[in-house]
CSV table of C-alpha atoms in Angstrom, one decimal:
chain,number,residue,atom,x,y,z
A,1,UNK,CA,131.0,56.2,85.7
A,2,UNK,CA,128.7,58.9,83.7
A,3,UNK,CA,130.5,62.4,83.3
A,4,UNK,CA,127.9,64.6,84.9
A,5,UNK,CA,129.9,66.4,87.4
A,6,UNK,CA,131.1,70.0,87.3
A,7,UNK,CA,134.7,69.1,87.1
A,8,UNK,CA,134.1,66.4,84.7
A,9,UNK,CA,132.1,68.8,82.3
A,10,UNK,CA,134.8,71.6,82.7
A,11,UNK,CA,137.7,69.1,81.9
A,12,UNK,CA,135.8,67.8,78.6
A,13,UNK,CA,134.9,71.4,77.3
A,14,UNK,CA,138.5,72.3,78.0
A,15,UNK,CA,139.7,69.2,76.0
A,16,UNK,CA,137.4,69.7,73.4
A,17,UNK,CA,138.6,73.5,72.6
A,18,UNK,CA,142.1,72.3,72.6
A,19,UNK,CA,140.9,69.9,69.7
A,20,UNK,CA,139.5,72.8,68.1
A,21,UNK,CA,142.8,74.9,68.2
A,22,UNK,CA,144.6,72.1,66.5
A,23,UNK,CA,141.9,71.6,63.8
A,24,UNK,CA,141.8,75.4,63.2
A,25,UNK,CA,145.7,75.3,62.9
A,26,UNK,CA,145.3,72.3,60.6
A,27,UNK,CA,142.7,73.9,58.4
A,28,UNK,CA,145.0,77.2,58.1
A,29,UNK,CA,148.2,75.1,57.3
A,30,UNK,CA,146.8,72.8,55.0
A,31,UNK,CA,144.9,75.8,53.1
A,32,UNK,CA,148.1,78.0,53.1
A,33,UNK,CA,150.1,75.0,51.4
A,34,UNK,CA,147.4,75.0,48.9
A,35,UNK,CA,147.6,78.6,48.2
A,36,UNK,CA,151.4,78.2,48.1
A,37,UNK,CA,151.0,76.2,45.0
A,38,UNK,CA,150.1,79.4,43.2
A,39,UNK,CA,147.2,78.3,41.0
A,40,UNK,CA,145.2,76.7,43.9
A,41,UNK,CA,144.7,80.1,45.5
A,42,UNK,CA,142.4,80.9,42.6
A,43,UNK,CA,139.9,78.7,44.2
A,44,UNK,CA,138.1,81.1,46.5
A,45,UNK,CA,137.0,78.4,48.7
A,46,UNK,CA,140.5,77.9,49.9
A,47,UNK,CA,140.3,81.5,51.4
A,48,UNK,CA,137.1,80.5,53.1
A,49,UNK,CA,138.9,77.6,54.7
A,50,UNK,CA,141.4,79.9,56.2
A,51,UNK,CA,138.8,82.1,57.7
A,52,UNK,CA,137.1,79.2,59.0
A,53,UNK,CA,140.6,78.0,60.5
A,54,UNK,CA,141.2,81.3,62.1
A,55,UNK,CA,137.7,81.8,63.6
A,56,UNK,CA,137.8,78.4,65.0
A,57,UNK,CA,141.0,79.1,66.5
A,58,UNK,CA,139.8,82.3,68.2
A,59,UNK,CA,136.4,81.0,69.4
A,60,UNK,CA,138.2,78.0,71.0
A,61,UNK,CA,140.4,80.6,73.0
A,62,UNK,CA,137.4,82.2,74.2
A,63,UNK,CA,135.7,78.9,75.0
A,64,UNK,CA,138.7,77.6,76.8
A,65,UNK,CA,138.6,80.9,79.0
A,66,UNK,CA,135.1,80.6,79.6
A,67,UNK,CA,135.3,76.9,80.8
A,68,UNK,CA,138.4,77.8,83.0
A,69,UNK,CA,136.7,80.4,84.8
A,70,UNK,CA,133.0,79.2,84.2
A,71,UNK,CA,132.4,82.7,82.8
A,72,UNK,CA,128.7,82.8,82.0
A,73,UNK,CA,128.6,85.5,79.5
A,74,UNK,CA,131.8,84.4,77.4
A,75,UNK,CA,130.1,80.7,77.3
A,76,UNK,CA,126.8,82.2,76.1
A,77,UNK,CA,128.4,83.9,73.2
A,78,UNK,CA,130.8,80.8,72.5
A,79,UNK,CA,127.5,78.7,72.2
A,80,UNK,CA,126.0,81.3,69.5
A,81,UNK,CA,129.2,81.9,67.6
A,82,UNK,CA,130.2,78.1,67.7
A,83,UNK,CA,126.7,77.3,66.2
A,84,UNK,CA,127.4,79.8,63.3
A,85,UNK,CA,130.7,78.5,62.7
A,86,UNK,CA,129.2,74.9,62.6
A,87,UNK,CA,126.9,76.0,59.6
A,88,UNK,CA,129.4,77.9,57.7
A,89,UNK,CA,132.2,75.3,58.1
A,90,UNK,CA,129.8,72.3,57.1
A,91,UNK,CA,128.9,74.3,53.9
A,92,UNK,CA,132.6,75.3,53.1
A,93,UNK,CA,133.6,71.5,53.6
A,94,UNK,CA,130.9,70.3,51.5
A,95,UNK,CA,132.0,72.7,48.8
A,96,UNK,CA,135.7,71.5,48.9
A,97,UNK,CA,134.3,67.7,48.4
A,98,UNK,CA,132.0,68.7,45.6
A,99,UNK,CA,134.5,70.2,43.4
A,100,UNK,CA,135.3,67.8,40.9
A,101,UNK,CA,138.5,67.5,38.5
A,102,UNK,CA,136.9,69.3,35.5
A,103,UNK,CA,135.8,72.4,37.7
A,104,UNK,CA,139.3,72.5,39.0
A,105,UNK,CA,140.7,72.3,35.5
A,106,UNK,CA,138.6,75.1,34.2
A,107,UNK,CA,139.6,77.3,37.1
A,108,UNK,CA,143.4,76.7,36.9
A,109,UNK,CA,143.2,77.2,33.2
A,110,UNK,CA,141.3,80.7,33.6
A,111,UNK,CA,144.0,81.7,36.2
A,112,UNK,CA,146.7,80.3,33.9
A,113,UNK,CA,145.5,82.6,31.0
A,114,UNK,CA,145.7,86.0,33.1
A,115,UNK,CA,149.1,85.1,34.5
A,116,UNK,CA,152.1,86.8,33.0
A,117,UNK,CA,155.2,85.1,31.5
A,118,UNK,CA,157.5,85.7,34.3
A,119,UNK,CA,154.8,84.0,36.9
A,120,UNK,CA,154.5,81.1,34.5
A,121,UNK,CA,158.2,80.5,34.0
A,122,UNK,CA,158.6,80.8,37.9
A,123,UNK,CA,156.0,78.2,38.5
A,124,UNK,CA,157.3,75.8,35.9
A,125,UNK,CA,160.8,76.0,37.3
A,126,UNK,CA,159.6,75.5,40.6
A,127,UNK,CA,157.5,72.2,39.7
A,128,UNK,CA,159.8,71.3,37.1
A,129,UNK,CA,157.1,71.0,34.5
A,130,UNK,CA,156.4,73.0,31.1
A,131,UNK,CA,153.1,74.2,30.1
A,132,UNK,CA,149.6,73.8,31.4
A,133,UNK,CA,147.9,71.2,29.4
A,134,UNK,CA,148.9,69.9,26.0
A,135,UNK,CA,145.2,70.2,24.7
A,136,UNK,CA,145.4,74.0,24.5
A,137,UNK,CA,146.9,76.0,21.7
A,138,UNK,CA,149.0,78.2,24.2
A,139,UNK,CA,150.8,74.8,25.4
A,140,UNK,CA,153.4,75.0,22.3
A,141,UNK,CA,154.2,78.6,23.0
A,142,UNK,CA,154.7,77.7,26.5
A,143,UNK,CA,156.8,74.8,26.1
A,144,UNK,CA,158.9,76.7,23.7
A,145,UNK,CA,159.7,79.2,26.3
A,146,UNK,CA,159.9,76.9,29.1
A,147,UNK,CA,163.3,76.7,31.2
A,148,UNK,CA,162.5,74.0,33.7
A,149,UNK,CA,165.3,71.5,34.3
A,150,UNK,CA,163.1,68.5,32.6
A,151,UNK,CA,163.9,69.8,29.3
A,152,UNK,CA,167.5,68.9,29.5
A,153,UNK,CA,166.8,65.4,31.3
A,154,UNK,CA,163.9,63.9,29.3
A,155,UNK,CA,162.5,64.3,25.5
A,156,UNK,CA,159.3,65.6,27.0
A,157,UNK,CA,158.2,67.3,30.3
A,158,UNK,CA,155.5,66.8,32.4
A,159,UNK,CA,152.6,69.3,31.9
A,160,UNK,CA,152.1,71.5,35.1
A,161,UNK,CA,148.4,71.0,34.5
A,162,UNK,CA,148.6,67.6,36.0
A,163,UNK,CA,150.6,68.6,39.1
A,164,UNK,CA,148.3,71.5,39.8
A,165,UNK,CA,145.5,69.0,39.7
A,166,UNK,CA,147.3,66.5,41.9
A,167,UNK,CA,148.1,69.0,44.7
A,168,UNK,CA,144.7,70.9,44.3
A,169,UNK,CA,142.8,67.7,44.5
A,170,UNK,CA,144.8,66.4,47.7
A,171,UNK,CA,144.3,69.9,49.3
A,172,UNK,CA,140.4,70.1,48.8
A,173,UNK,CA,139.9,66.3,49.9
A,174,UNK,CA,141.8,67.0,53.1
A,175,UNK,CA,140.0,70.1,53.9
A,176,UNK,CA,136.7,69.1,53.1
A,177,UNK,CA,137.2,65.7,55.1
A,178,UNK,CA,138.5,67.1,58.2
A,179,UNK,CA,136.5,70.0,58.0
A,180,UNK,CA,133.2,68.0,57.5
A,181,UNK,CA,134.3,65.5,60.3
A,182,UNK,CA,134.9,68.1,63.1
A,183,UNK,CA,132.1,70.3,62.1
A,184,UNK,CA,129.9,67.7,63.9
A,185,UNK,CA,131.8,67.8,67.0
A,186,UNK,CA,131.1,71.7,67.2
A,187,UNK,CA,127.4,70.5,68.0
A,188,UNK,CA,128.8,68.5,70.8
A,189,UNK,CA,130.7,71.7,71.9
A,190,UNK,CA,127.6,73.8,71.8
A,191,UNK,CA,125.8,71.2,74.0
A,192,UNK,CA,128.5,70.8,76.6
A,193,UNK,CA,128.8,74.6,76.9
A,194,UNK,CA,125.1,74.9,77.3
A,195,UNK,CA,125.2,72.1,80.1
A,196,UNK,CA,128.3,73.2,81.8
A,197,UNK,CA,126.9,76.7,81.8
A,198,UNK,CA,123.9,75.9,83.9
A,199,UNK,CA,125.7,73.7,86.4
A,200,UNK,CA,126.6,75.0,89.8
A,201,UNK,CA,130.3,75.8,90.8
A,202,UNK,CA,130.7,73.8,94.1
A,203,UNK,CA,133.8,76.3,95.0
A,204,UNK,CA,131.2,79.5,94.3
A,205,UNK,CA,128.9,81.1,97.2
A,206,UNK,CA,125.7,79.9,96.8
A,207,UNK,CA,123.9,83.2,97.3
A,208,UNK,CA,126.3,84.8,94.6
A,209,UNK,CA,125.3,82.2,91.9
A,210,UNK,CA,123.2,83.3,89.4
């Protein structure tokens, strides 16, 4: 049976907005995990992903309320804003997937240089590594003052840069893949909201229906 009735469209729109809420929470969670690594927060796209996640979460709440009460005004603004979210989310997701390891390495190296010694030591201790990349002249200085446990357990510690690149690459791929996939479902959400908005509620008074 084709889902063409009022109740079916309403349930489909409600279910889709619940999915949007979960996607918004997922984007916020993964981006926050990436920012928690310290150096990954220097990639400004991560902040953009968090903004998209928060905005998607809010607009999903608006869409859910509009679908439950068949609110014409809320559904109208829901369609407009969701279309804008699609454009922004599509661009951010493509940017996440387009950042290569060399670009990440440059950003991380720049951020490492402006950090103070205390912050470097805290990162080295938490990740159990020493120095950033052994190709830099600063590496030998960082390694000499490194207090990570790995210095007592092995002759040479792993550089922190490799760990940063691994985590940042994972975060960007997850954010980019999830964001890109679900951005296309937002087109479905706009179409479904437009269709549902123009349907007549069978419980409403025909004379009061606009």
